[in-house]
Coordinates of C-alpha atoms in Angstrom, one line a residue:
M10 CA 6.2 -23.7 2.7
N11 CA 6.6 -21.2 -0.2
T12 CA 7.0 -23.7 -3.0
P13 CA 4.1 -24.5 -5.3
A14 CA 2.0 -27.5 -4.4
S15 CA 2.9 -29.2 -7.7
A16 CA 6.7 -28.8 -7.1
S17 CA 8.6 -31.9 -6.2
L18 CA 10.9 -31.7 -3.3
G19 CA 13.0 -34.2 -5.2
R20 CA 14.7 -31.3 -7.0
P21 CA 17.6 -29.8 -5.2
I22 CA 16.4 -26.3 -5.8
D23 CA 13.1 -27.1 -4.2
R24 CA 14.8 -28.5 -1.1
W25 CA 17.0 -25.4 -0.9
F26 CA 14.0 -23.1 -1.2
A27 CA 12.0 -25.1 1.4
S28 CA 14.9 -24.8 3.8
Y29 CA 15.5 -21.1 3.1
S30 CA 11.8 -20.4 3.4
G31 CA 11.8 -22.0 6.9
D32 CA 14.2 -19.2 8.0
H33 CA 12.0 -16.5 6.2
R34 CA 8.4 -16.9 7.4
N35 CA 7.8 -13.4 8.7
H36 CA 6.2 -11.2 6.1
T37 CA 8.3 -8.1 7.1
N38 CA 11.5 -10.1 6.8
Q39 CA 10.4 -11.4 3.4
L40 CA 9.8 -7.9 2.2
I41 CA 13.2 -6.8 3.5
H42 CA 14.8 -9.6 1.6
V43 CA 13.0 -8.8 -1.6
V44 CA 14.6 -5.3 -1.5
C45 CA 18.0 -6.1 0.2
V46 CA 19.0 -9.4 -1.5
P47 CA 19.0 -7.8 -5.0
A48 CA 20.8 -4.8 -3.6
I49 CA 23.5 -6.9 -2.1
L50 CA 23.8 -8.9 -5.3
W51 CA 24.3 -5.7 -7.3
S52 CA 26.7 -4.3 -4.8
V53 CA 28.9 -7.4 -5.0
I54 CA 28.9 -7.1 -8.8
A55 CA 29.8 -3.4 -8.5
L56 CA 32.6 -4.1 -6.0
L57 CA 34.0 -6.8 -8.3
W58 CA 33.7 -4.4 -11.2
C59 CA 36.1 -2.0 -9.3
V60 CA 38.8 -4.6 -8.8
P61 CA 41.7 -3.7 -11.2
V62 CA 42.5 -6.0 -14.0
P63 CA 45.6 -6.0 -16.2
A64 CA 44.7 -3.6 -19.0
N65 CA 46.2 -5.7 -21.8
L66 CA 44.4 -8.9 -20.8
F67 CA 40.9 -8.0 -19.7
V68 CA 38.4 -5.2 -19.9
P69 CA 37.0 -3.4 -16.8
G70 CA 34.5 -5.5 -15.0
A71 CA 36.1 -8.8 -16.0
W72 CA 36.1 -10.1 -12.4
A73 CA 32.4 -9.2 -12.1
A74 CA 31.6 -11.0 -15.4
L75 CA 33.5 -14.1 -14.3
A76 CA 31.6 -14.2 -11.0
M77 CA 28.3 -13.6 -12.7
F78 CA 29.0 -16.4 -15.1
G79 CA 29.9 -18.8 -12.3
A80 CA 26.8 -17.9 -10.4
W81 CA 24.7 -18.2 -13.5
M82 CA 26.0 -21.8 -14.1
F83 CA 24.8 -22.7 -10.6
Y84 CA 21.4 -21.2 -11.2
Y85 CA 21.0 -22.7 -14.7
R86 CA 21.9 -26.2 -13.4
A87 CA 19.4 -25.9 -10.6
S88 CA 16.6 -24.6 -12.8
R89 CA 16.6 -23.5 -16.4
P90 CA 13.8 -21.0 -16.0
L91 CA 15.5 -19.5 -12.9
G92 CA 18.8 -19.6 -14.8
F93 CA 17.4 -17.5 -17.6
G94 CA 15.8 -15.1 -15.1
M95 CA 19.1 -14.7 -13.2
L96 CA 20.9 -14.2 -16.6
A97 CA 18.6 -11.4 -17.4
S98 CA 19.2 -9.9 -13.9
F99 CA 22.9 -10.2 -14.3
V100 CA 22.8 -8.5 -17.7
L101 CA 20.7 -5.6 -16.3
M102 CA 22.9 -5.3 -13.2
G103 CA 26.0 -5.4 -15.4
F104 CA 24.7 -2.7 -17.7
L105 CA 23.8 -0.5 -14.7
T106 CA 27.2 -1.0 -13.2
R107 CA 29.0 -0.2 -16.4
W108 CA 26.8 2.9 -16.9
L109 CA 27.6 4.1 -13.4
A110 CA 31.3 3.5 -13.8
D111 CA 31.4 5.2 -17.2
T112 CA 29.3 8.1 -16.0
Y113 CA 30.6 8.8 -12.5
G114 CA 33.9 6.9 -12.4
F115 CA 35.2 4.0 -10.5
T116 CA 35.7 5.8 -7.2
T117 CA 32.0 6.9 -7.1
L118 CA 31.0 3.4 -8.1
L119 CA 33.1 1.9 -5.3
Y120 CA 31.7 4.2 -2.6
L121 CA 28.1 3.6 -3.8
A122 CA 28.7 -0.1 -3.8
I123 CA 30.1 -0.1 -0.3
A124 CA 27.2 2.0 0.9
V125 CA 24.6 -0.2 -0.7
F126 CA 26.3 -3.3 0.6
V127 CA 26.5 -2.1 4.2
I128 CA 22.9 -0.7 4.3
A129 CA 21.4 -3.8 2.7
W130 CA 23.2 -6.1 5.1
I131 CA 22.0 -4.0 8.0
G132 CA 18.5 -4.4 6.6
Q133 CA 19.0 -8.1 6.3
F134 CA 20.0 -8.4 9.9
I135 CA 17.1 -6.2 11.1
G136 CA 14.8 -8.6 9.1
H137 CA 16.3 -11.6 10.9
K138 CA 16.0 -9.9 14.2
I139 CA 12.3 -9.4 13.5
E140 CA 12.1 -13.0 12.3
G141 CA 13.9 -14.3 15.4
R142 CA 16.0 -16.6 13.3
K143 CA 19.7 -16.4 12.2
P144 CA 20.4 -15.9 8.5
S145 CA 20.5 -19.1 6.5
F146 CA 24.1 -18.5 5.2
L147 CA 25.4 -18.9 8.7
T148 CA 24.6 -22.6 8.4
D149 CA 25.7 -23.0 4.7
L150 CA 27.4 -20.4 2.5
T151 CA 25.4 -21.8 -0.5
Y152 CA 22.5 -19.8 0.8
L153 CA 24.3 -16.7 -0.4
L154 CA 23.5 -18.0 -3.9
I155 CA 20.0 -19.3 -3.0
G156 CA 18.8 -15.9 -1.7
P157 CA 18.7 -14.2 -5.1
A158 CA 17.0 -17.2 -6.8
W159 CA 14.5 -17.4 -3.9
V160 CA 13.5 -13.8 -4.5
L161 CA 13.3 -14.4 -8.2
A162 CA 11.2 -17.5 -7.6
K163 CA 8.8 -15.4 -5.5
L164 CA 8.4 -13.1 -8.6
Y165 CA 7.8 -16.1 -10.8
R166 CA 5.1 -17.4 -8.5
K167 CA 3.4 -14.0 -8.5
L168 CA 3.5 -14.0 -12.3
G169 CA 2.2 -17.6 -12.5
W170 CA 5.4 -18.9 -14.0
T171 CA 7.0 -22.2 -13.1
Y172 CA 10.6 -22.7 -12.3

């Protein structure tokens, strides 16, 4: 199991991570996930950024901001340290997305987001082929939210931080 020995499996986030880790034991698959999960997360943010919004009501990127806020609430409720880490991730991804949209335009951002999304998902499925297990989200869609937090929790453990 990839949770720290001191972690209590009484917390829902620890149960989610224990289950998710069970489908991600292979080192190569874990490395693929460390690269592809954040790439997929960014691509979804960028795709939502490209969804048109009424000009008088919202600013570009409003749908992405709403989705990031909703996801952030999930992470913050599960673990405050992970919630703050995911907030930092969302802010960085939001700034990157805005910079790309402002610099290269929405069409380029859209094509880049689609390419990253497709390539990263191909990587994910290759990782699961190597693993010999199906992706966790096929059993519960909540795992689409757990994946990014699981990657961040791996970073926290490497840095000696608790979550």
